[in-house]
Coordinates of C-alpha atoms and ligand atoms in Angstrom, one line a residue:
M1417 CA 48.7 -27.1 14.3
S1418 CA 46.1 -25.4 12.2
D1419 CA 47.9 -23.4 9.4
V1420 CA 51.4 -24.6 9.7
E1421 CA 52.4 -28.1 9.0
R1422 CA 55.6 -29.7 10.4
R1423 CA 57.2 -32.3 8.2
Q1424 CA 59.8 -34.2 10.3
D1425 CA 63.0 -32.1 10.3
R1426 CA 62.1 -29.7 7.6
A1427 CA 61.2 -26.1 8.3
P1428 CA 57.5 -25.4 9.0
V1429 CA 55.6 -24.4 5.8
P1430 CA 52.1 -22.9 5.7
T1431 CA 49.6 -25.4 4.3
D1432 CA 47.6 -22.7 2.7
W1433 CA 49.0 -19.7 0.8
T1434 CA 45.6 -17.9 0.2
Y1435 CA 45.8 -14.2 0.4
A1436 CA 45.0 -12.4 3.6
P1437 CA 44.1 -8.7 3.4
A1438 CA 46.2 -6.2 5.4
P1439 CA 43.9 -3.1 5.6
E1440 CA 45.2 0.2 6.9
A1441 CA 42.9 1.5 9.6
R1442 CA 41.0 4.5 8.4
D1443 CA 39.9 5.8 11.9
I1444 CA 43.0 8.1 12.0
V1445 CA 41.1 10.3 9.6
T1446 CA 38.1 12.5 10.5
I1447 CA 36.1 13.7 7.5
E1448 CA 33.8 16.6 8.2
E1449 CA 30.3 16.5 6.8
R1450 CA 30.8 19.9 5.0
Y1451 CA 33.7 22.1 4.0
G1452 CA 33.9 25.7 3.1
H1453 CA 36.6 27.7 1.3
Y1454 CA 39.8 28.6 3.2
V1455 CA 40.1 32.3 2.7
G1456 CA 42.2 34.8 4.8
G1457 CA 42.9 32.1 7.4
E1458 CA 39.1 31.5 8.0
W1459 CA 36.5 29.1 6.7
L1460 CA 34.2 30.8 4.3
E1461 CA 30.7 29.3 4.2
P1462 CA 30.1 28.3 0.5
A1463 CA 27.2 29.6 -1.5
E1464 CA 27.0 26.4 -3.5
T1465 CA 28.3 22.8 -2.8
Y1466 CA 28.8 19.4 -4.4
T1467 CA 29.5 16.0 -3.0
T1468 CA 32.9 14.3 -3.1
L1469 CA 33.1 10.5 -3.0
S1470 CA 35.4 7.6 -2.7
P1471 CA 36.0 6.1 -6.2
A1472 CA 36.7 2.7 -4.7
T1473 CA 33.3 2.3 -3.1
E1474 CA 31.2 5.3 -4.4
E1475 CA 30.6 6.1 -0.8
L1476 CA 29.7 9.8 -0.4
L1477 CA 32.3 11.5 1.8
A1478 CA 31.5 15.2 2.2
E1479 CA 29.8 18.3 1.0
V1480 CA 32.4 20.6 -0.5
G1481 CA 32.1 24.2 -1.8
Q1482 CA 31.7 25.0 -5.5
A1483 CA 33.4 28.4 -5.5
T1484 CA 31.6 31.2 -7.4
P1485 CA 33.5 34.0 -9.1
A1486 CA 32.7 36.2 -6.0
E1487 CA 34.2 33.6 -3.7
V1488 CA 37.3 33.3 -5.9
G1489 CA 37.5 37.1 -5.8
A1490 CA 37.4 37.1 -2.0
A1491 CA 40.3 34.6 -2.0
V1492 CA 42.3 36.7 -4.4
D1493 CA 41.7 39.8 -2.3
A1494 CA 42.9 38.0 0.8
A1495 CA 46.0 36.9 -1.0
R1496 CA 46.7 40.4 -2.2
D1497 CA 46.2 41.8 1.3
A1498 CA 48.6 39.3 2.8
Y1499 CA 51.1 40.0 0.0
E1500 CA 51.1 43.7 0.5
N1501 CA 50.9 43.7 4.3
G1502 CA 53.8 41.6 5.3
W1503 CA 54.5 38.4 3.5
S1504 CA 56.4 39.8 0.4
A1505 CA 58.6 42.0 2.6
L1506 CA 59.4 39.2 5.1
P1507 CA 63.1 38.2 5.1
G1508 CA 63.7 34.9 3.3
S1509 CA 65.0 33.3 6.5
E1510 CA 61.6 34.0 8.2
R1511 CA 59.6 32.6 5.2
A1512 CA 61.8 29.5 5.4
K1513 CA 60.8 28.9 9.0
Y1514 CA 57.1 28.6 8.0
L1515 CA 58.0 26.2 5.2
F1516 CA 60.1 24.1 7.5
R1517 CA 57.2 24.0 9.9
I1518 CA 54.8 22.9 7.2
A1519 CA 57.2 20.2 6.1
R1520 CA 57.6 18.9 9.7
V1521 CA 53.8 18.9 10.4
L1522 CA 53.2 17.0 7.1
Q1523 CA 55.7 14.4 8.2
E1524 CA 54.1 14.1 11.7
R1525 CA 50.7 13.7 10.2
S1526 CA 51.7 11.7 7.1
R1527 CA 49.7 8.6 8.0
E1528 CA 46.5 10.6 8.3
F1529 CA 47.1 12.4 5.0
A1530 CA 48.1 9.1 3.2
V1531 CA 44.9 7.4 4.3
L1532 CA 42.7 10.4 3.3
E1533 CA 44.5 10.6 -0.1
S1534 CA 43.7 6.9 -0.8
I1535 CA 40.1 7.2 0.4
N1536 CA 39.3 10.3 -1.8
G1537 CA 41.5 9.5 -4.8
G1538 CA 41.6 5.7 -5.0
K1539 CA 45.3 5.3 -5.1
P1540 CA 46.9 2.4 -3.2
I1541 CA 47.9 3.2 0.4
K1542 CA 51.5 1.9 -0.2
E1543 CA 51.9 4.6 -2.9
S1544 CA 50.3 7.5 -0.9
R1545 CA 52.3 6.4 2.2
D1546 CA 55.7 5.8 0.5
V1547 CA 55.6 8.2 -2.5
D1548 CA 53.1 11.1 -2.2
L1549 CA 53.6 12.0 1.4
P1550 CA 57.4 11.7 1.7
L1551 CA 57.8 13.7 -1.5
A1552 CA 55.3 16.4 -0.5
A1553 CA 57.2 17.0 2.7
A1554 CA 60.5 16.9 0.8
H1555 CA 59.3 19.6 -1.5
F1556 CA 58.6 21.9 1.5
F1557 CA 61.9 21.1 3.1
Y1558 CA 63.8 21.7 -0.2
Y1559 CA 62.2 25.1 -1.0
A1560 CA 62.5 26.1 2.6
G1561 CA 66.3 25.8 2.0
W1562 CA 66.2 28.2 -1.0
A1563 CA 64.0 30.9 0.6
D1564 CA 67.0 32.9 2.1
K1565 CA 69.4 32.0 -0.8
L1566 CA 67.7 33.5 -3.8
E1567 CA 70.5 36.0 -4.5
Y1568 CA 72.9 33.1 -4.6
A1569 CA 70.7 31.1 -6.9
F1570 CA 70.5 34.0 -9.4
P1571 CA 73.8 36.0 -9.0
N1572 CA 73.9 39.6 -10.2
R1573 CA 70.1 39.7 -10.4
R1574 CA 67.7 41.1 -7.8
P1575 CA 65.2 38.4 -7.2
G1576 CA 61.8 39.6 -6.0
P1577 CA 58.3 38.0 -5.8
V1578 CA 55.8 38.2 -8.6
G1579 CA 52.6 38.8 -6.5
V1580 CA 49.5 36.6 -6.2
A1581 CA 49.8 33.2 -7.8
G1582 CA 46.6 31.3 -9.0
Q1583 CA 47.3 27.6 -9.0
I1584 CA 45.2 24.9 -10.5
I1585 CA 46.0 21.2 -9.8
P1586 CA 44.8 17.8 -11.0
W1587 CA 43.5 14.7 -9.3
N1588 CA 46.3 12.2 -9.8
F1589 CA 48.7 13.4 -7.1
P1590 CA 46.5 15.9 -5.1
L1591 CA 48.7 16.7 -2.1
L1592 CA 52.0 16.3 -4.0
M1593 CA 50.9 18.7 -6.8
L1594 CA 49.8 21.1 -4.0
A1595 CA 53.3 20.9 -2.6
W1596 CA 55.0 21.3 -6.0
K1597 CA 53.0 24.5 -6.5
I1598 CA 52.8 26.1 -3.0
A1599 CA 56.4 25.5 -1.7
P1600 CA 58.3 27.4 -4.4
A1601 CA 55.7 30.2 -4.6
L1602 CA 56.0 30.9 -0.8
A1603 CA 59.7 30.5 -0.8
C1604 CA 60.0 33.3 -3.3
G1605 CA 57.6 35.6 -1.3
N1606 CA 54.4 35.2 -3.3
T1607 CA 50.9 34.5 -1.9
V1608 CA 48.6 31.9 -3.3
V1609 CA 45.1 31.0 -4.3
L1610 CA 44.9 27.2 -5.1
K1611 CA 42.1 25.2 -6.6
P1612 CA 42.3 21.4 -6.1
A1613 CA 40.6 19.1 -8.6
E1614 CA 36.9 18.6 -8.3
T1615 CA 37.2 14.9 -7.5
T1616 CA 40.0 15.1 -4.9
P1617 CA 39.6 18.2 -2.7
L1618 CA 40.0 16.6 0.8
T1619 CA 43.8 16.5 1.4
A1620 CA 44.0 20.1 0.2
L1621 CA 41.3 21.0 2.8
L1622 CA 43.1 19.1 5.5
F1623 CA 46.3 20.9 4.5
C1624 CA 44.5 24.1 5.7
D1625 CA 44.8 22.7 9.2
V1626 CA 48.5 22.2 8.7
L1627 CA 48.8 25.9 7.7
R1628 CA 47.0 26.9 11.0
Q1629 CA 49.3 24.6 13.0
A1630 CA 52.3 26.2 11.3
E1631 CA 50.8 29.6 12.2
L1632 CA 51.2 30.8 8.6
P1633 CA 49.9 34.4 8.4
P1634 CA 46.3 34.6 7.2
G1635 CA 45.8 35.0 3.5
V1636 CA 49.2 33.7 2.4
V1637 CA 47.6 30.5 1.2
N1638 CA 43.9 30.4 0.3
I1639 CA 42.1 27.3 -1.0
V1640 CA 38.9 27.4 -3.0
T1641 CA 37.3 24.2 -4.2
G1642 CA 35.1 23.6 -7.2
D1643 CA 35.0 22.3 -10.8
G1644 CA 36.5 23.8 -14.0
R1645 CA 34.3 26.9 -13.6
T1646 CA 36.1 27.8 -10.4
G1647 CA 39.4 27.3 -12.2
A1648 CA 38.3 29.5 -15.1
A1649 CA 37.2 32.3 -12.6
L1650 CA 40.7 32.1 -11.0
V1651 CA 42.4 32.3 -14.4
Q1652 CA 40.2 35.3 -15.4
H1653 CA 40.6 37.3 -12.2
P1654 CA 42.5 40.5 -12.9
G1655 CA 44.1 40.4 -9.4
V1656 CA 46.1 37.3 -10.2
D1657 CA 49.7 37.9 -11.4
K1658 CA 50.6 34.4 -12.3
I1659 CA 48.8 31.1 -13.2
A1660 CA 50.4 27.7 -12.7
F1661 CA 48.4 24.9 -14.2
T1662 CA 48.8 21.1 -14.3
G1663 CA 46.2 19.1 -16.2
S1664 CA 45.0 18.3 -19.7
T1665 CA 46.5 19.8 -22.8
D1666 CA 43.0 21.0 -23.9
V1667 CA 42.4 23.0 -20.8
G1668 CA 46.0 24.3 -20.8
K1669 CA 45.6 25.6 -24.4
A1670 CA 42.3 27.3 -23.4
I1671 CA 44.1 29.0 -20.4
Q1672 CA 46.9 30.1 -22.7
R1673 CA 44.4 31.7 -25.1
E1674 CA 42.5 33.4 -22.2
L1675 CA 45.7 34.9 -20.8
A1676 CA 47.2 36.1 -24.2
G1677 CA 47.8 39.8 -24.0
T1678 CA 47.0 40.1 -20.2
G1679 CA 50.6 40.2 -19.1
K1680 CA 49.9 37.5 -16.6
R1681 CA 52.7 34.9 -16.3
L1682 CA 51.9 31.3 -17.1
T1683 CA 53.4 27.8 -16.6
L1684 CA 51.7 24.7 -18.0
E1685 CA 52.4 21.1 -17.1
L1686 CA 50.3 19.1 -19.4
G1687 CA 49.9 15.5 -20.7
G1688 CA 52.4 13.0 -22.1
K1689 CA 52.7 9.8 -24.1
A1690 CA 56.2 8.7 -23.0
A1691 CA 58.3 6.0 -24.7
N1692 CA 59.9 3.4 -22.4
V1693 CA 62.7 2.0 -24.6
I1694 CA 64.2 -1.4 -23.9
F1695 CA 67.4 -2.5 -25.7
D1696 CA 68.4 -6.1 -26.1
D1697 CA 71.3 -5.7 -23.7
A1698 CA 69.1 -4.5 -20.8
A1699 CA 68.8 -6.4 -17.5
L1700 CA 65.5 -7.8 -18.5
D1701 CA 64.0 -8.6 -15.1
Q1702 CA 64.8 -5.1 -13.9
A1703 CA 63.4 -3.6 -17.1
V1704 CA 60.1 -5.6 -16.6
E1705 CA 59.8 -4.0 -13.1
G1706 CA 60.5 -0.6 -14.7
I1707 CA 57.8 -1.3 -17.3
V1708 CA 55.3 -2.2 -14.6
N1709 CA 56.2 0.8 -12.5
G1710 CA 56.1 3.0 -15.6
I1711 CA 52.5 2.2 -16.5
Y1712 CA 50.7 0.6 -13.6
F1713 CA 52.0 3.0 -10.8
N1714 CA 49.0 5.1 -9.7
Q1715 CA 46.7 3.2 -12.1
G1716 CA 48.5 4.9 -15.0
H1717 CA 47.1 8.3 -13.9
V1718 CA 50.5 9.8 -14.4
C1719 CA 51.4 12.5 -16.9
C1720 CA 54.9 11.0 -17.4
A1721 CA 53.7 7.4 -17.4
G1722 CA 55.7 5.0 -19.7
S1723 CA 52.6 4.3 -21.8
R1724 CA 54.4 3.4 -25.0
L1725 CA 56.7 0.5 -24.6
L1726 CA 59.4 0.2 -27.4
V1727 CA 61.1 -3.2 -27.3
Q1728 CA 64.0 -4.2 -29.5
E1729 CA 62.8 -6.9 -31.8
S1730 CA 65.3 -9.6 -30.8
I1731 CA 64.0 -9.7 -27.2
Y1732 CA 60.3 -9.0 -28.0
E1733 CA 58.9 -12.5 -27.2
Q1734 CA 60.9 -12.9 -24.1
T1735 CA 59.9 -9.4 -22.8
I1736 CA 56.2 -9.9 -23.4
S1737 CA 56.2 -13.3 -21.8
K1738 CA 58.0 -12.0 -18.7
L1739 CA 55.7 -9.0 -18.6
R1740 CA 52.5 -11.1 -18.7
R1741 CA 53.8 -13.4 -16.0
R1742 CA 54.5 -10.3 -13.8
M1743 CA 51.1 -8.8 -14.6
E1744 CA 49.5 -11.9 -13.2
T1745 CA 50.9 -11.1 -9.8
L1746 CA 49.5 -7.5 -9.7
R1747 CA 46.8 -7.2 -7.0
V1748 CA 43.9 -4.9 -8.0
G1749 CA 41.5 -3.8 -5.3
D1750 CA 40.9 -1.9 -2.0
P1751 CA 43.2 1.1 -2.0
L1752 CA 43.5 0.9 1.8
D1753 CA 44.9 -2.7 1.6
K1754 CA 48.7 -2.5 2.0
N1755 CA 49.1 -5.4 -0.5
T1756 CA 47.2 -3.5 -3.3
D1757 CA 49.2 -2.7 -6.4
I1758 CA 46.5 -1.1 -8.5
G1759 CA 43.7 0.9 -6.8
A1760 CA 40.5 2.5 -8.2
I1761 CA 40.2 4.7 -11.3
N1762 CA 39.7 8.2 -10.0
S1763 CA 36.3 8.9 -11.5
R1764 CA 33.5 7.5 -13.6
Q1765 CA 34.4 10.0 -16.4
Q1766 CA 38.0 8.8 -16.4
L1767 CA 36.9 5.2 -16.5
E1768 CA 34.7 6.0 -19.5
K1769 CA 37.6 7.6 -21.2
I1770 CA 39.9 4.6 -20.6
T1771 CA 37.2 2.2 -21.7
E1772 CA 36.5 4.1 -24.9
L1773 CA 40.2 4.3 -25.9
V1774 CA 40.7 0.6 -25.1
E1775 CA 37.7 -0.2 -27.4
S1776 CA 39.3 1.8 -30.1
G1777 CA 42.5 -0.2 -29.7
K1778 CA 40.6 -3.4 -30.2
E1779 CA 38.7 -2.1 -33.2
E1780 CA 41.9 -0.8 -34.9
G1781 CA 43.4 -4.3 -34.7
A1782 CA 45.7 -4.4 -31.6
E1783 CA 45.8 -7.5 -29.5
I1784 CA 44.7 -7.1 -25.9
Y1785 CA 45.9 -9.0 -22.8
Q1786 CA 44.5 -8.6 -19.3
P1787 CA 45.6 -11.0 -16.6
P1788 CA 42.8 -12.9 -14.8
C1789 CA 41.7 -10.7 -11.9
R1790 CA 38.4 -10.1 -10.1
L1791 CA 37.4 -6.5 -9.9
P1792 CA 35.3 -5.2 -7.0
E1793 CA 31.6 -4.8 -7.8
R1794 CA 31.2 -1.3 -6.7
G1795 CA 33.4 1.6 -7.6
Y1796 CA 35.5 2.4 -10.7
W1797 CA 38.0 -0.3 -11.8
F1798 CA 40.1 -1.2 -14.8
A1799 CA 42.3 -4.3 -15.1
P1800 CA 45.9 -3.8 -16.0
T1801 CA 46.0 -4.0 -19.8
V1802 CA 48.7 -4.5 -22.4
F1803 CA 48.2 -4.1 -26.2
T1804 CA 50.6 -5.8 -28.6
N1805 CA 50.5 -5.6 -32.4
V1806 CA 50.1 -1.8 -32.2
A1807 CA 50.7 0.5 -35.1
Q1808 CA 52.1 4.0 -34.5
S1809 CA 48.9 5.5 -36.1
Y1810 CA 46.5 3.8 -33.6
R1811 CA 44.8 6.1 -31.1
I1812 CA 46.2 4.0 -28.2
A1813 CA 49.7 4.9 -29.5
Q1814 CA 49.0 8.6 -29.9
E1815 CA 46.6 9.7 -27.3
E1816 CA 47.1 10.0 -23.5
I1817 CA 44.9 7.2 -22.0
F1818 CA 45.8 8.1 -18.4
G1819 CA 44.9 4.6 -17.2
P1820 CA 46.6 1.2 -16.6
V1821 CA 47.0 0.5 -20.4
L1822 CA 50.3 -0.1 -22.1
S1823 CA 50.8 -0.1 -25.9
V1824 CA 53.8 -2.1 -27.1
L1825 CA 55.7 -1.3 -30.3
T1826 CA 59.0 -2.7 -31.6
F1827 CA 62.2 -1.4 -33.2
R1828 CA 65.4 -2.8 -34.7
T1829 CA 68.0 0.0 -34.5
P1830 CA 68.7 2.9 -32.1
D1831 CA 67.8 5.3 -34.8
E1832 CA 64.5 3.7 -35.3
A1833 CA 63.9 3.8 -31.5
V1834 CA 64.5 7.5 -31.4
E1835 CA 62.3 8.2 -34.4
K1836 CA 59.4 6.2 -32.9
A1837 CA 59.9 7.6 -29.4
N1838 CA 59.7 11.1 -30.8
N1839 CA 56.7 10.4 -33.0
T1840 CA 54.3 12.1 -30.6
A1841 CA 52.8 15.5 -30.0
Y1842 CA 54.0 15.4 -26.4
G1843 CA 57.5 15.6 -24.9
L1844 CA 57.4 15.2 -21.2
S1845 CA 59.4 12.1 -20.3
A1846 CA 61.1 8.9 -21.6
G1847 CA 62.9 5.8 -20.3
V1848 CA 66.0 4.0 -21.6
W1849 CA 67.0 0.5 -20.6
T1850 CA 70.5 -0.6 -21.6
E1851 CA 73.8 -1.7 -20.1
K1852 CA 75.7 0.7 -22.3
G1853 CA 76.4 4.1 -20.7
S1854 CA 77.3 5.7 -24.1
R1855 CA 74.0 4.6 -25.5
I1856 CA 72.1 6.2 -22.6
L1857 CA 73.8 9.5 -23.4
W1858 CA 73.3 9.1 -27.1
M1859 CA 69.6 8.4 -26.6
A1860 CA 69.1 11.2 -24.0
Q1861 CA 70.5 13.8 -26.5
R1862 CA 68.0 12.7 -29.1
L1863 CA 64.8 12.1 -27.2
R1864 CA 62.6 15.2 -27.2
A1865 CA 61.5 14.9 -23.6
G1866 CA 61.9 17.0 -20.5
V1867 CA 62.9 14.0 -18.3
V1868 CA 64.8 11.0 -19.5
W1869 CA 65.2 8.1 -17.0
A1870 CA 68.0 5.6 -17.5
N1871 CA 67.5 2.1 -16.1
T1872 CA 64.7 3.3 -13.9
Y1873 CA 61.4 5.0 -14.3
N1874 CA 59.0 7.4 -12.4
R1875 CA 61.7 8.7 -10.1
F1876 CA 61.1 12.1 -8.6
D1877 CA 63.2 14.3 -6.5
P1878 CA 62.5 17.9 -5.4
S1879 CA 66.0 19.0 -6.5
S1880 CA 65.4 17.8 -10.1
P1881 CA 63.5 20.0 -12.6
F1882 CA 60.4 18.5 -14.2
G1883 CA 58.5 19.8 -17.3
G1884 CA 57.9 19.3 -21.0
Y1885 CA 58.2 20.4 -24.5
R1886 CA 55.5 20.9 -27.2
E1887 CA 52.0 19.7 -26.1
S1888 CA 53.4 18.8 -22.7
G1889 CA 53.6 22.5 -21.8
F1890 CA 56.3 24.9 -20.7
G1891 CA 58.0 26.0 -17.5
R1892 CA 59.8 23.8 -15.0
E1893 CA 58.8 22.7 -11.5
G1894 CA 61.3 21.4 -9.0
G1895 CA 64.9 22.3 -8.5
L1896 CA 66.4 25.7 -8.9
H1897 CA 64.5 26.0 -12.2
G1898 CA 61.3 25.8 -10.3
L1899 CA 62.0 29.1 -8.5
E1900 CA 62.1 31.1 -11.7
P1901 CA 58.4 31.2 -12.6
Y1902 CA 57.8 32.7 -9.1
L1903 CA 60.4 35.5 -9.3
E1904 CA 60.9 38.8 -11.0
L1905 CA 64.6 38.8 -11.8
E1906 CA 65.9 42.4 -12.2
S1907 CA 69.3 42.9 -13.7
Ligands
NDP2019 P1 41.5 18.9 -16.5 O1 42.6 19.6 -17.3 O2 40.1 19.3 -16.8 O3 41.8 19.3 -15.0 C1 42.9 19.8 -14.4 C2 42.5 21.0 -13.4 O4 42.0 22.1 -14.2 C3 41.3 20.6 -12.5 O5 41.5 21.3 -11.3 C4 40.1 21.1 -13.2 O6 39.0 21.3 -12.5 C5 40.7 22.4 -13.8 N1 39.9 23.0 -14.9 C6 39.1 22.3 -15.7 N2 38.6 23.2 -16.7 C7 39.2 24.4 -16.4 C8 39.1 25.7 -17.0 N3 38.4 25.9 -18.1 N4 39.9 26.7 -16.5 C9 40.7 26.5 -15.5 N5 40.8 25.3 -14.8 C10 40.0 24.3 -15.3 O7 41.7 17.4 -16.6 P2 40.6 16.3 -16.4 O8 40.5 16.1 -14.9 O9 39.4 16.6 -17.2 O10 41.3 15.0 -17.1 C11 41.2 14.9 -18.5 C12 42.5 14.3 -19.1 O11 43.5 15.2 -18.8 C13 43.0 13.0 -18.4 O12 42.3 11.9 -19.0 C14 44.4 13.1 -18.8 O13 44.6 12.7 -20.1 C15 44.8 14.6 -18.7 N6 45.3 15.0 -17.3 C16 46.6 15.2 -17.3 C17 47.2 15.5 -16.0 C18 48.7 15.8 -15.9 O14 49.2 15.6 -14.8 N7 49.3 16.3 -16.9 C19 46.4 15.5 -14.8 C20 45.0 15.3 -15.0 C21 44.5 15.0 -16.2 P3 38.0 20.0 -12.3 O15 38.8 19.0 -11.5 O16 36.9 20.4 -11.7 O17 37.8 19.5 -13.7

């Protein structure tokens, strides 16, 4: 017997536990050589293009349009036309049918989308398969349910659509962010021009095929690709009634300045520097899983990542030693391998940003730990990292790193935990780990964060509103609150 050894009456055990890869087949996906912009239900040949690649291998994947202001204008015109000639006047129950169809097609084609998401974005297939795709479909299902119940959601008001929504999304959850934006907009009777991030356009372009399958009327959703210049052209276009943006705080502020005085509506979902607070009565092994999920999920490219760990002093040594042991088991590598925990960093620029901040942490005096792991030679990679001995003033404790890098601080009392957790310019999310229910409520009342998770982390649900305070932006996405930015509510 080659790999299993029988020892008398004992159960067979493998003689060799070396790792065997479990790659997901990529032939379910067809990537075109060149893509245009999806405008008015047709593919518009782009005037300019750029090349999108796989961050795990640096393999060039496709030529994609770099939309000019004129092409953005054509998309806005198509959206206006669709808005005025049918979509906004369609009964909610009819709009709901299209959203249900989109949700079902996404479910049917989920493996194809998951593989493409991992190829173009670098995230592990187990995450795109088990998190991004199910949640994207769930958002369409959820908002399909609201489309014909808007008067019940907002009693004594007359809810009506806003008009044409310009939506700009980032690269960390490309299809999921698209779903967060498009589903409520359509449910409320708006039409859309969406710009995916420069580095991750492919699932948004494949989504156009879903729109065709669902027979969505032409012009209701238009997708233009390109870099920040395309986003800026969309923001500036006078035909857009509302901008929804997810991305960096700097760009969010620039958009807010640009829109001041124009009367256009705006929602901003920006960065974060969340505290994940572990009390000494917490179930420690579960908390360690929560810490790992909080910061290493999606390579830490998560606006609500638990990037600041606050540990009660009495359990500090024990927590760090368990965390290090757990980090040694994290598998970094091929995003399409079903065993991979940490995939590729999304782009060279992001890798440079992470590296620069990590260097600053070392220079400022923090102690770095990275488990032994072999990173692939090609592509963009960063080992899971934890910094101890971190002062609150260090850049790694203040700035959003947006990578697999955790900064650990300690506290003695609940008051101190609150003070340290709130010592940030951001206010998007936080986590609390304790066995005491009363302490969870006490903390949740004091933490200045849009979302507070208790004894869990990075949980998302379409029925739950998400959004921040202060430099994390304003407006809510998800839940009933997520309808409001897309509605005029007359008394
Ligand atoms: P950006 O804010 O630049 O990107 C977000 C989106 O905005 C992208 O589609 C981008 O296009 C577009 N954009 C860029 N400039 C403009 C502009 N002037 N007007 C309108 N749209 C614009 O984020 P980055 O990709 O540069 O990431 C930088 C940092 O931002 C990260 O390190 C992280 O800290 C933070 N971030 C936060 C996110 C969140 O979810 N809150 C998501 C992504 C990043 P393009 O892709 O071409 O740049």
